[in-house]
mmCIF file of C-alpha atoms and ligand atoms in Angstrom:
data_model
loop_
_atom_site.group_PDB
_atom_site.id
_atom_site.type_symbol
_atom_site.label_atom_id
_atom_site.label_comp_id
_atom_site.label_asym_id
_atom_site.label_seq_id
_atom_site.Cartn_x
_atom_site.Cartn_y
_atom_site.Cartn_z
ATOM 1 C CA UNK W 1 21.081 6.515 -4.267
ATOM 2 C CA UNK W 2 18.139 6.067 -2.857
ATOM 3 C CA UNK W 3 19.863 2.588 -0.948
ATOM 4 C CA UNK W 4 22.179 5.010 0.903
ATOM 5 C CA UNK W 5 19.426 7.317 2.137
ATOM 6 C CA UNK W 6 17.210 3.739 3.332
ATOM 7 C CA UNK W 7 20.618 2.779 5.120
ATOM 8 C CA UNK W 8 21.096 5.889 6.454
ATOM 9 C CA UNK W 9 17.970 6.448 8.396
ATOM 10 C CA UNK W 10 17.443 2.345 9.406
ATOM 11 C CA UNK W 11 20.445 3.508 11.502
ATOM 12 C CA UNK W 12 19.201 6.445 12.796
ATOM 13 C CA UNK W 13 16.607 4.197 14.247
ATOM 14 C CA UNK W 14 13.263 5.623 12.820
ATOM 15 C CA UNK W 15 11.781 2.480 11.747
ATOM 16 C CA UNK W 16 11.208 1.974 8.136
ATOM 17 C CA UNK W 17 8.172 1.665 6.242
ATOM 18 C CA UNK W 18 7.482 -1.567 4.109
ATOM 19 C CA UNK W 19 8.767 -0.198 0.920
ATOM 20 C CA UNK W 20 12.316 0.911 2.388
ATOM 21 C CA UNK W 21 13.081 -2.774 3.750
ATOM 22 C CA UNK W 22 12.269 -3.664 0.316
ATOM 23 C CA UNK W 23 14.853 -1.068 -1.128
ATOM 24 C CA UNK W 24 17.628 -2.471 1.630
ATOM 25 C CA UNK W 25 16.731 -6.420 0.798
ATOM 26 C CA UNK W 26 17.283 -5.072 -2.968
ATOM 27 C CA UNK W 27 20.795 -4.638 -2.137
ATOM 28 C CA UNK W 28 23.478 -5.835 -4.205
ATOM 29 C CA UNK W 29 27.073 -6.469 -4.584
ATOM 30 C CA UNK W 30 28.740 -2.776 -2.331
ATOM 31 C CA UNK W 31 25.725 -2.168 -0.869
ATOM 32 C CA UNK W 32 25.750 -6.298 0.760
ATOM 33 C CA UNK W 33 28.990 -5.053 2.166
ATOM 34 C CA UNK W 34 27.510 -1.640 3.691
ATOM 35 C CA UNK W 35 24.357 -2.709 4.320
ATOM 36 C CA UNK W 36 26.570 -5.822 6.701
ATOM 37 C CA UNK W 37 28.996 -2.496 8.174
ATOM 38 C CA UNK W 38 25.692 -1.016 9.040
ATOM 39 C CA UNK W 39 24.502 -3.736 11.309
ATOM 40 C CA UNK W 40 27.783 -4.433 12.816
ATOM 41 C CA UNK W 41 28.180 -1.610 13.635
ATOM 42 C CA UNK W 42 25.032 -1.365 15.726
ATOM 43 C CA UNK W 43 25.793 -4.936 16.990
ATOM 44 C CA UNK W 44 28.877 -3.365 18.456
ATOM 45 C CA UNK W 45 27.823 0.307 19.548
ATOM 46 C CA UNK W 46 24.604 -1.664 21.276
ATOM 47 C CA UNK W 47 25.744 -5.319 22.024
ATOM 48 C CA UNK W 48 29.484 -4.887 22.743
ATOM 49 C CA UNK W 49 31.921 -7.695 21.563
ATOM 50 C CA UNK W 50 30.535 -10.563 23.150
ATOM 51 C CA UNK W 51 29.424 -13.259 21.585
ATOM 52 C CA UNK W 52 26.803 -15.371 23.454
ATOM 53 C CA UNK W 53 26.947 -19.668 23.622
ATOM 54 C CA UNK W 54 23.578 -20.962 24.278
ATOM 55 C CA UNK W 55 24.040 -25.263 23.994
ATOM 56 C CA UNK W 56 21.109 -26.462 22.896
ATOM 57 C CA UNK W 57 19.548 -30.103 23.756
ATOM 58 C CA UNK W 58 17.469 -31.603 20.997
ATOM 59 C CA UNK W 59 15.408 -34.326 23.495
ATOM 60 C CA UNK W 60 12.603 -35.286 21.352
ATOM 61 C CA UNK W 61 12.441 -35.806 17.565
ATOM 62 C CA UNK W 62 8.880 -36.904 17.276
ATOM 63 C CA UNK W 63 6.300 -34.357 16.025
ATOM 64 C CA UNK W 64 2.456 -33.848 16.120
ATOM 65 C CA UNK W 65 2.701 -31.580 13.526
ATOM 66 C CA UNK W 66 3.611 -32.227 9.963
ATOM 67 C CA UNK W 67 5.625 -28.962 8.469
ATOM 68 C CA UNK W 68 5.756 -29.517 4.780
ATOM 69 C CA UNK W 69 9.409 -27.824 5.361
ATOM 70 C CA UNK W 70 10.739 -30.071 7.945
ATOM 71 C CA UNK W 71 12.256 -33.558 8.219
ATOM 72 C CA UNK W 72 10.388 -33.826 11.532
ATOM 73 C CA UNK W 73 7.054 -33.463 10.597
ATOM 74 C CA UNK W 74 4.765 -36.484 11.355
ATOM 75 C CA UNK W 75 4.519 -38.448 7.740
ATOM 76 C CA UNK W 76 8.263 -38.548 7.414
ATOM 77 C CA UNK W 77 8.243 -42.362 8.600
ATOM 78 C CA UNK W 78 11.740 -43.005 7.569
ATOM 79 C CA UNK W 79 12.713 -41.396 10.587
ATOM 80 C CA UNK W 80 14.095 -43.284 13.651
ATOM 81 C CA UNK W 81 12.435 -41.203 16.183
ATOM 82 C CA UNK W 82 13.937 -40.482 20.293
ATOM 83 C CA UNK W 83 12.983 -39.304 23.294
ATOM 84 C CA UNK W 84 16.012 -38.689 26.239
ATOM 85 C CA UNK W 85 14.957 -39.414 29.406
ATOM 86 C CA UNK W 86 14.727 -36.413 32.207
ATOM 87 C CA UNK W 87 17.791 -38.100 33.377
ATOM 88 C CA UNK W 88 19.625 -37.613 30.210
ATOM 89 C CA UNK W 89 18.818 -34.285 29.871
ATOM 90 C CA UNK W 90 20.140 -33.558 33.167
ATOM 91 C CA UNK W 91 23.244 -35.091 32.340
ATOM 92 C CA UNK W 92 23.762 -33.311 28.749
ATOM 93 C CA UNK W 93 23.121 -30.269 30.718
ATOM 94 C CA UNK W 94 25.798 -31.280 33.438
ATOM 95 C CA UNK W 95 28.239 -32.087 30.528
ATOM 96 C CA UNK W 96 27.384 -28.491 28.815
ATOM 97 C CA UNK W 97 27.903 -26.245 31.910
ATOM 98 C CA UNK W 98 30.826 -28.371 32.140
ATOM 99 C CA UNK W 99 32.204 -26.953 28.906
ATOM 100 C CA UNK W 100 31.737 -23.603 29.520
ATOM 101 C CA UNK W 101 28.153 -23.275 28.315
ATOM 102 C CA UNK W 102 26.403 -21.360 30.540
ATOM 103 C CA UNK W 103 22.617 -21.462 29.483
ATOM 104 C CA UNK W 104 20.900 -24.490 27.887
ATOM 105 C CA UNK W 105 18.334 -24.527 24.846
ATOM 106 C CA UNK W 106 15.966 -27.087 25.325
ATOM 107 C CA UNK W 107 14.569 -27.993 22.186
ATOM 108 C CA UNK W 108 11.723 -30.657 20.695
ATOM 109 C CA UNK W 109 8.970 -31.623 17.870
ATOM 110 C CA UNK W 110 5.678 -30.435 19.121
ATOM 111 C CA UNK W 111 6.141 -33.553 21.446
ATOM 112 C CA UNK W 112 2.968 -34.054 24.007
ATOM 113 C CA UNK W 113 4.654 -37.056 25.622
ATOM 114 C CA UNK W 114 6.658 -34.640 28.204
ATOM 115 C CA UNK W 115 3.086 -33.705 30.151
ATOM 116 C CA UNK W 116 3.734 -30.192 31.477
ATOM 117 C CA UNK W 117 4.219 -31.205 34.633
ATOM 118 C CA UNK W 118 7.410 -33.450 33.776
ATOM 119 C CA UNK W 119 9.268 -30.550 31.658
ATOM 120 C CA UNK W 120 7.956 -28.592 34.919
ATOM 121 C CA UNK W 121 10.142 -30.588 36.947
ATOM 122 C CA UNK W 122 13.341 -30.944 34.425
ATOM 123 C CA UNK W 123 13.575 -26.772 34.152
ATOM 124 C CA UNK W 124 13.521 -26.776 38.126
ATOM 125 C CA UNK W 125 16.429 -29.447 38.518
ATOM 126 C CA UNK W 126 18.141 -27.110 35.680
ATOM 127 C CA UNK W 127 18.150 -24.199 37.534
ATOM 128 C CA UNK W 128 18.397 -25.852 41.132
ATOM 129 C CA UNK W 129 20.932 -28.864 40.953
ATOM 130 C CA UNK W 130 22.337 -28.490 37.736
ATOM 131 C CA UNK W 131 22.642 -24.775 38.344
ATOM 132 C CA UNK W 132 21.919 -23.403 34.673
ATOM 133 C CA UNK W 133 22.280 -19.672 34.656
ATOM 134 C CA UNK W 134 18.996 -19.122 31.874
ATOM 135 C CA UNK W 135 16.391 -22.406 30.259
ATOM 136 C CA UNK W 136 15.156 -21.451 26.915
ATOM 137 C CA UNK W 137 12.618 -23.560 25.494
ATOM 138 C CA UNK W 138 11.733 -24.310 22.004
ATOM 139 C CA UNK W 139 8.691 -27.176 22.387
ATOM 140 C CA UNK W 140 6.141 -25.221 19.480
ATOM 141 C CA UNK W 141 2.796 -24.424 20.498
ATOM 142 C CA UNK W 142 0.968 -25.893 23.553
ATOM 143 C CA UNK W 143 -1.871 -24.085 26.032
ATOM 144 C CA UNK W 144 -1.112 -21.101 28.325
ATOM 145 C CA UNK W 145 -1.637 -22.747 31.044
ATOM 146 C CA UNK W 146 1.623 -24.947 30.033
ATOM 147 C CA UNK W 147 4.002 -21.613 29.539
ATOM 148 C CA UNK W 148 2.542 -20.435 32.749
ATOM 149 C CA UNK W 149 3.795 -23.640 34.561
ATOM 150 C CA UNK W 150 6.770 -24.174 32.836
ATOM 151 C CA UNK W 151 7.767 -20.104 33.380
ATOM 152 C CA UNK W 152 6.666 -20.216 37.284
ATOM 153 C CA UNK W 153 9.356 -23.847 37.436
ATOM 154 C CA UNK W 154 12.178 -21.133 35.685
ATOM 155 C CA UNK W 155 11.936 -20.899 32.143
ATOM 156 C CA UNK W 156 13.260 -17.602 31.040
ATOM 157 C CA UNK W 157 12.768 -17.547 27.759
ATOM 158 C CA UNK W 158 10.719 -19.035 24.664
ATOM 159 C CA UNK W 159 11.537 -19.612 21.123
ATOM 160 C CA UNK W 160 8.830 -19.964 18.835
ATOM 161 C CA UNK W 161 9.462 -18.914 15.325
ATOM 162 C CA UNK W 162 6.689 -17.299 13.388
ATOM 163 C CA UNK W 163 8.451 -19.304 10.320
ATOM 164 C CA UNK W 164 6.829 -16.386 7.769
ATOM 165 C CA UNK W 165 4.555 -13.221 7.872
ATOM 166 C CA UNK W 166 2.348 -14.401 4.591
ATOM 167 C CA UNK W 167 -0.993 -15.655 6.418
ATOM 168 C CA UNK W 168 -1.921 -17.802 3.328
ATOM 169 C CA UNK W 169 2.001 -19.073 3.312
ATOM 170 C CA UNK W 170 2.169 -20.673 6.879
ATOM 171 C CA UNK W 171 -1.460 -22.072 6.503
ATOM 172 C CA UNK W 172 -0.091 -23.709 2.965
ATOM 173 C CA UNK W 173 3.300 -24.924 4.883
ATOM 174 C CA UNK W 174 2.149 -25.728 7.945
ATOM 175 C CA UNK W 175 -1.073 -27.805 7.832
ATOM 176 C CA UNK W 176 -3.868 -27.307 10.624
ATOM 177 C CA UNK W 177 -2.008 -24.741 12.041
ATOM 178 C CA UNK W 178 -2.640 -20.797 11.462
ATOM 179 C CA UNK W 179 0.039 -17.500 11.836
ATOM 180 C CA UNK W 180 -2.860 -15.544 14.110
ATOM 181 C CA UNK W 181 -3.028 -18.705 16.787
ATOM 182 C CA UNK W 182 0.995 -18.631 16.298
ATOM 183 C CA UNK W 183 0.688 -14.939 17.551
ATOM 184 C CA UNK W 184 -1.736 -15.239 19.610
ATOM 185 C CA UNK W 185 0.968 -17.625 21.510
ATOM 186 C CA UNK W 186 3.817 -15.109 21.472
ATOM 187 C CA UNK W 187 1.626 -12.902 23.010
ATOM 188 C CA UNK W 188 0.869 -15.061 26.188
ATOM 189 C CA UNK W 189 4.862 -15.589 26.139
ATOM 190 C CA UNK W 190 5.077 -11.789 26.519
ATOM 191 C CA UNK W 191 2.689 -11.947 29.449
ATOM 192 C CA UNK W 192 4.186 -14.654 30.793
ATOM 193 C CA UNK W 193 7.114 -12.769 31.487
ATOM 194 C CA UNK W 194 9.398 -14.576 29.276
ATOM 195 C CA UNK W 195 12.250 -13.249 27.158
ATOM 196 C CA UNK W 196 10.519 -14.330 23.563
ATOM 197 C CA UNK W 197 12.116 -15.079 20.590
ATOM 198 C CA UNK W 198 10.629 -15.215 17.159
ATOM 199 C CA UNK W 199 12.341 -15.676 13.505
ATOM 200 C CA UNK W 200 11.350 -16.316 10.183
ATOM 201 C CA UNK W 201 13.028 -19.033 7.620
ATOM 202 C CA UNK W 202 14.286 -16.903 4.161
ATOM 203 C CA UNK W 203 14.139 -18.624 0.786
ATOM 204 C CA UNK W 204 10.543 -20.577 1.376
ATOM 205 C CA UNK W 205 8.635 -21.566 -1.632
ATOM 206 C CA UNK W 206 6.204 -19.347 -2.588
ATOM 207 C CA UNK W 207 7.842 -15.965 -0.284
ATOM 208 C CA UNK W 208 8.891 -12.389 -1.907
ATOM 209 C CA UNK W 209 10.782 -9.855 -0.589
ATOM 210 C CA UNK W 210 7.676 -7.935 0.362
ATOM 211 C CA UNK W 211 7.126 -11.301 2.765
ATOM 212 C CA UNK W 212 10.463 -10.870 4.000
ATOM 213 C CA UNK W 213 10.204 -7.204 4.659
ATOM 214 C CA UNK W 214 6.756 -8.595 6.285
ATOM 215 C CA UNK W 215 8.877 -10.747 8.290
ATOM 216 C CA UNK W 216 11.356 -8.027 9.164
ATOM 217 C CA UNK W 217 8.749 -5.375 10.817
ATOM 218 C CA UNK W 218 6.393 -8.545 12.371
ATOM 219 C CA UNK W 219 9.536 -8.648 14.193
ATOM 220 C CA UNK W 220 10.111 -5.499 15.065
ATOM 221 C CA UNK W 221 6.601 -4.942 15.865
ATOM 222 C CA UNK W 222 6.448 -8.025 18.153
ATOM 223 C CA UNK W 223 10.039 -6.611 19.930
ATOM 224 C CA UNK W 224 11.074 -9.337 20.360
ATOM 225 C CA UNK W 225 14.270 -10.193 22.438
ATOM 226 C CA UNK W 226 15.637 -12.791 20.057
ATOM 227 C CA UNK W 227 15.524 -14.007 16.412
ATOM 228 C CA UNK W 228 16.455 -16.990 14.701
ATOM 229 C CA UNK W 229 16.938 -16.478 11.077
ATOM 230 C CA UNK W 230 18.015 -19.172 8.834
ATOM 231 C CA UNK W 231 17.895 -19.876 5.351
ATOM 232 C CA UNK W 232 15.547 -22.450 4.012
ATOM 233 C CA UNK W 233 16.914 -26.168 3.199
ATOM 234 C CA UNK W 234 15.310 -28.967 1.596
ATOM 235 C CA UNK W 235 14.717 -31.860 3.304
ATOM 236 C CA UNK W 236 14.906 -34.867 0.567
ATOM 237 C CA UNK W 237 11.848 -36.848 3.024
ATOM 238 C CA UNK W 238 9.862 -33.688 2.593
ATOM 239 C CA UNK W 239 6.925 -32.506 0.107
ATOM 240 C CA UNK W 240 9.448 -29.343 -0.318
ATOM 241 C CA UNK W 241 12.668 -31.985 -1.107
ATOM 242 C CA UNK W 242 12.627 -30.388 -5.077
ATOM 243 C CA UNK W 243 12.916 -26.904 -4.082
ATOM 244 C CA UNK W 244 16.076 -24.626 -4.063
ATOM 245 C CA UNK W 245 17.755 -23.158 -0.937
ATOM 246 C CA UNK W 246 17.418 -20.282 0.527
ATOM 247 C CA UNK W 247 20.433 -18.142 -0.387
ATOM 248 C CA UNK W 248 23.289 -17.483 1.659
ATOM 249 C CA UNK W 249 23.776 -13.283 1.045
ATOM 250 C CA UNK W 250 19.368 -13.223 1.026
ATOM 251 C CA UNK W 251 19.799 -14.660 4.508
ATOM 252 C CA UNK W 252 22.082 -11.771 5.300
ATOM 253 C CA UNK W 253 20.596 -9.338 4.024
ATOM 254 C CA UNK W 254 17.483 -10.046 6.078
ATOM 255 C CA UNK W 255 20.144 -11.064 9.203
ATOM 256 C CA UNK W 256 21.380 -8.054 8.898
ATOM 257 C CA UNK W 257 17.958 -5.580 8.195
ATOM 258 C CA UNK W 258 17.141 -7.004 11.474
ATOM 259 C CA UNK W 259 19.495 -5.714 13.384
ATOM 260 C CA UNK W 260 19.157 -2.239 12.324
ATOM 261 C CA UNK W 261 15.629 -2.449 13.443
ATOM 262 C CA UNK W 262 16.296 -4.349 16.174
ATOM 263 C CA UNK W 263 19.644 -3.620 17.976
ATOM 264 C CA UNK W 264 19.178 -4.895 21.050
ATOM 265 C CA UNK W 265 17.663 -8.080 19.885
ATOM 266 C CA UNK W 266 19.570 -11.090 20.714
ATOM 267 C CA UNK W 267 20.785 -12.952 17.289
ATOM 268 C CA UNK W 268 22.029 -15.954 16.555
ATOM 269 C CA UNK W 269 24.628 -17.225 13.724
ATOM 270 C CA UNK W 270 21.948 -19.911 12.843
ATOM 271 C CA UNK W 271 23.368 -23.770 12.424
ATOM 272 C CA UNK W 272 21.054 -23.142 9.363
ATOM 273 C CA UNK W 273 23.286 -20.658 8.091
ATOM 274 C CA UNK W 274 26.845 -22.634 8.818
ATOM 275 C CA UNK W 275 24.663 -25.547 6.702
ATOM 276 C CA UNK W 276 24.502 -24.007 3.826
ATOM 277 C CA UNK W 277 28.315 -22.574 3.783
ATOM 278 C CA UNK W 278 30.849 -23.712 5.236
ATOM 279 C CA UNK W 279 31.629 -19.743 6.625
ATOM 280 C CA UNK W 280 27.937 -19.164 7.404
ATOM 281 C CA UNK W 281 28.044 -18.557 11.005
ATOM 282 C CA UNK W 282 31.371 -16.569 11.205
ATOM 283 C CA UNK W 283 29.384 -14.375 8.185
ATOM 284 C CA UNK W 284 26.258 -14.235 10.545
ATOM 285 C CA UNK W 285 28.403 -12.768 13.312
ATOM 286 C CA UNK W 286 29.910 -10.274 10.801
ATOM 287 C CA UNK W 287 26.279 -8.714 9.750
ATOM 288 C CA UNK W 288 24.676 -8.395 13.077
ATOM 289 C CA UNK W 289 24.647 -11.681 14.836
ATOM 290 C CA UNK W 290 25.357 -12.341 18.678
ATOM 291 C CA UNK W 291 24.722 -15.769 19.671
ATOM 292 C CA UNK W 292 25.860 -18.811 18.481
ATOM 293 C CA UNK W 293 23.707 -22.085 19.879
ATOM 294 C CA UNK W 294 25.916 -24.936 19.809
ATOM 295 C CA UNK W 295 24.227 -28.641 19.551
ATOM 296 C CA UNK W 296 25.066 -30.321 22.621
ATOM 297 C CA UNK W 297 23.027 -33.060 22.074
ATOM 298 C CA UNK W 298 24.208 -36.601 22.551
ATOM 299 C CA UNK W 299 25.550 -37.993 19.580
ATOM 300 C CA UNK W 300 23.955 -40.884 19.121
ATOM 301 C CA UNK W 301 20.590 -39.001 19.175
ATOM 302 C CA UNK W 302 22.199 -36.082 17.340
ATOM 303 C CA UNK W 303 21.910 -37.304 13.848
ATOM 304 C CA UNK W 304 18.278 -38.407 13.947
ATOM 305 C CA UNK W 305 17.211 -34.453 14.865
ATOM 306 C CA UNK W 306 16.847 -34.119 11.014
ATOM 307 C CA UNK W 307 15.194 -30.687 10.538
ATOM 308 C CA UNK W 308 17.111 -30.660 7.348
ATOM 309 C CA UNK W 309 20.425 -32.706 5.979
ATOM 310 C CA UNK W 310 23.923 -31.670 6.220
ATOM 311 C CA UNK W 311 23.176 -30.329 9.489
ATOM 312 C CA UNK W 312 26.715 -28.535 10.476
ATOM 313 C CA UNK W 313 28.847 -30.175 13.305
ATOM 314 C CA UNK W 314 27.050 -33.812 13.218
ATOM 315 C CA UNK W 315 29.950 -35.700 13.612
ATOM 316 C CA UNK W 316 31.833 -33.406 15.344
ATOM 317 C CA UNK W 317 33.181 -33.637 19.415
ATOM 318 C CA UNK W 318 31.809 -31.256 21.288
ATOM 319 C CA UNK W 319 35.204 -30.381 23.034
ATOM 320 C CA UNK W 320 36.414 -30.036 19.577
ATOM 321 C CA UNK W 321 33.692 -27.888 18.455
ATOM 322 C CA UNK W 322 33.828 -25.184 21.287
ATOM 323 C CA UNK W 323 37.411 -25.088 20.631
ATOM 324 C CA UNK W 324 36.948 -24.517 17.020
ATOM 325 C CA UNK W 325 34.313 -21.705 17.790
ATOM 326 C CA UNK W 326 35.977 -19.744 20.156
ATOM 327 C CA UNK W 327 38.862 -19.664 18.431
ATOM 328 C CA UNK W 328 36.322 -18.113 15.395
ATOM 329 C CA UNK W 329 35.321 -15.734 17.977
ATOM 330 C CA UNK W 330 38.921 -14.482 18.485
ATOM 331 C CA UNK W 331 39.301 -14.422 14.821
ATOM 332 C CA UNK W 332 37.236 -11.634 14.541
ATOM 333 C CA UNK W 333 38.097 -9.543 17.919
ATOM 334 C CA UNK W 334 34.816 -10.679 19.551
ATOM 335 C CA UNK W 335 35.133 -12.326 23.031
ATOM 336 C CA UNK W 336 32.652 -15.747 24.595
ATOM 337 C CA UNK W 337 30.148 -14.305 27.013
ATOM 338 C CA UNK W 338 30.288 -14.862 30.236
ATOM 339 C CA UNK W 339 27.011 -15.321 32.459
ATOM 340 C CA UNK W 340 23.709 -15.774 31.448
ATOM 341 C CA UNK W 341 23.752 -13.455 28.474
ATOM 342 C CA UNK W 342 20.302 -12.200 29.543
ATOM 343 C CA UNK W 343 18.772 -9.467 27.110
ATOM 344 C CA UNK W 344 19.769 -6.074 27.528
ATOM 345 C CA UNK W 345 16.521 -5.154 28.052
ATOM 346 C CA UNK W 346 15.548 -7.112 30.674
ATOM 347 C CA UNK W 347 18.926 -6.534 32.893
ATOM 348 C CA UNK W 348 17.249 -2.657 32.480
ATOM 349 C CA UNK W 349 20.695 -1.597 30.267
ATOM 350 C CA UNK W 350 18.666 0.737 28.071
HETATM 351 N N1 5AD N 1 15.086 -25.409 6.422
HETATM 352 C C1 5AD N 1 15.107 -24.382 8.112
HETATM 353 N N2 5AD N 1 15.376 -24.063 8.613
HETATM 354 C C2 5AD N 1 14.202 -24.973 9.111
HETATM 355 N N3 5AD N 1 13.069 -25.030 10.138
HETATM 356 C C3 5AD N 1 12.164 -26.547 9.686
HETATM 357 N N4 5AD N 1 12.358 -26.944 8.858
HETATM 358 C C4 5AD N 1 13.534 -26.306 7.904
HETATM 359 C C5 5AD N 1 14.106 -26.339 7.008
HETATM 360 N N5 5AD N 1 13.826 -27.111 5.714
HETATM 361 C C6 5AD N 1 13.282 -24.201 11.133
HETATM 362 C C7 5AD N 1 11.918 -23.643 11.374
HETATM 363 C C8 5AD N 1 12.035 -24.381 12.680
HETATM 364 C C9 5AD N 1 13.141 -24.713 13.730
HETATM 365 C C10 5AD N 1 13.059 -25.735 14.699
HETATM 366 O O1 5AD N 1 13.584 -25.155 11.957
HETATM 367 O O2 5AD N 1 11.927 -22.499 11.612
HETATM 368 O O3 5AD N 1 11.164 -23.248 13.887
HETATM 369 FE FE1 SF4 N 2 6.934 -30.135 13.623
HETATM 370 FE FE2 SF4 N 2 8.610 -27.628 13.935
HETATM 371 FE FE3 SF4 N 2 9.662 -29.472 12.483
HETATM 372 FE FE4 SF4 N 2 6.974 -28.442 11.991
HETATM 373 S S1 SF4 N 2 9.317 -26.942 12.181
HETATM 374 S S2 SF4 N 2 7.427 -30.214 11.463
HETATM 375 S S3 SF4 N 2 6.396 -28.333 14.520
HETATM 376 S S4 SF4 N 2 9.719 -29.921 14.380
#
C-alpha cells in the first residue's frame, strides 16, 4: 500500500524523500512491473519514442587510477594497454558517422598522455572535418583549465559518474580520490556549459539501499542531463574478483526510479546491463532508458578495454550489431533518434 502511494507521488514529480526512494527500491514481484510501467510512461511522455545511439570510441585503456572494481586499474599488469592515435580516432568517428551514428563519445582511462591541447585538437577536427553532431567526453578527472579548453574546442557533453554517493565507500574503492573532488568537477563542468552526465554502479560491495537512494537523489540534485546506471561486474584481475555481481532487477529498479525523478534526462541502457543479462539492454529501454551507446572501438583494440569481463558486443561486426540494435528498438515500437539528440533542457524544450 505504501508502495502504491509513493509511486503515485513519484509520478507527480514532487520529488521524494530518501525513505520513500527506499520504499521503491524494495519493490518486489508485481511492484517491480508497476515501477517499470510508470518509468516507461514518464519516458514516453517527456522524451517520446526516440532511442538515441551514441558511438563510443574507447581510445585508450591506460589509467593512472587504481579503482578496486575496474579492470583498467593501474595495478592490473596483465592487461595489454593500447592508445589510438588522433588519426585513428578521427577515422573511427568517420566510420561511425557513415554507419548512421551522429554523435560520438570519447572515452578512456585517466591517461595524461593525451594532453589537453592534443584532445582539444581532436575535438575541433571531429566537429569540423568529420562533422560529428555532438561530442561527449568521458576521460575522468582533469583540471578546470583542461575542461575549459575542450569546451572551447567544441565538446558538448561530459560524463563523470559519481560512482557512489557514499563518501567512505568512494574513498575505499577509489584510493587517492574523494567524492568531494568528483562533485567539485561536476560543478565545474556545469559552470562551463557542458551537458553533464553522472551515474552510479549498482551492487558494489558495501553498498546499501540507503546508498542507492542517496545516489538517485544526488543525480536529481545535480539535475544531470545524463545518467549512466549499470550493475557491478566483478573483474578477475581486481581485488573485488570474488564479490557477487550487481543484480539485474535492482539495477532496473534504480534506473526506473531515476527516470521518475529525472523525467528529461538521457538515460542509457548501459553495456554493463547488457553484459549481465542477454536481454539487459532491451529491459533497460522498458524501464526508462532512451539511449544506447554501441561500441565503435576498432576490433583489434576493443577486447583490451576490459573495465569488466564479458563485455557485450565484443567480437561483433559493427554493421551487424547496429542492424540487431535497430531491430530490437523497432520491436519495442520505438524509433532510432535523428540528429544530435541534445538534452531537451538544452533545446529549450521545457
Ligand atoms: N562493473 C561495472 N561497471 C564498472 N565500471 C568500472 N568498473 C566496473 C565494473 N567492474 C564503470 C564505472 C566507470 C565506467 C567507465 O565503468 O562506473 O565510470
Ligand atoms: Fe581508471 Fe575509470 Fe577504471 Fe577507475 S573506473 S581505474 S578511473 S578507467
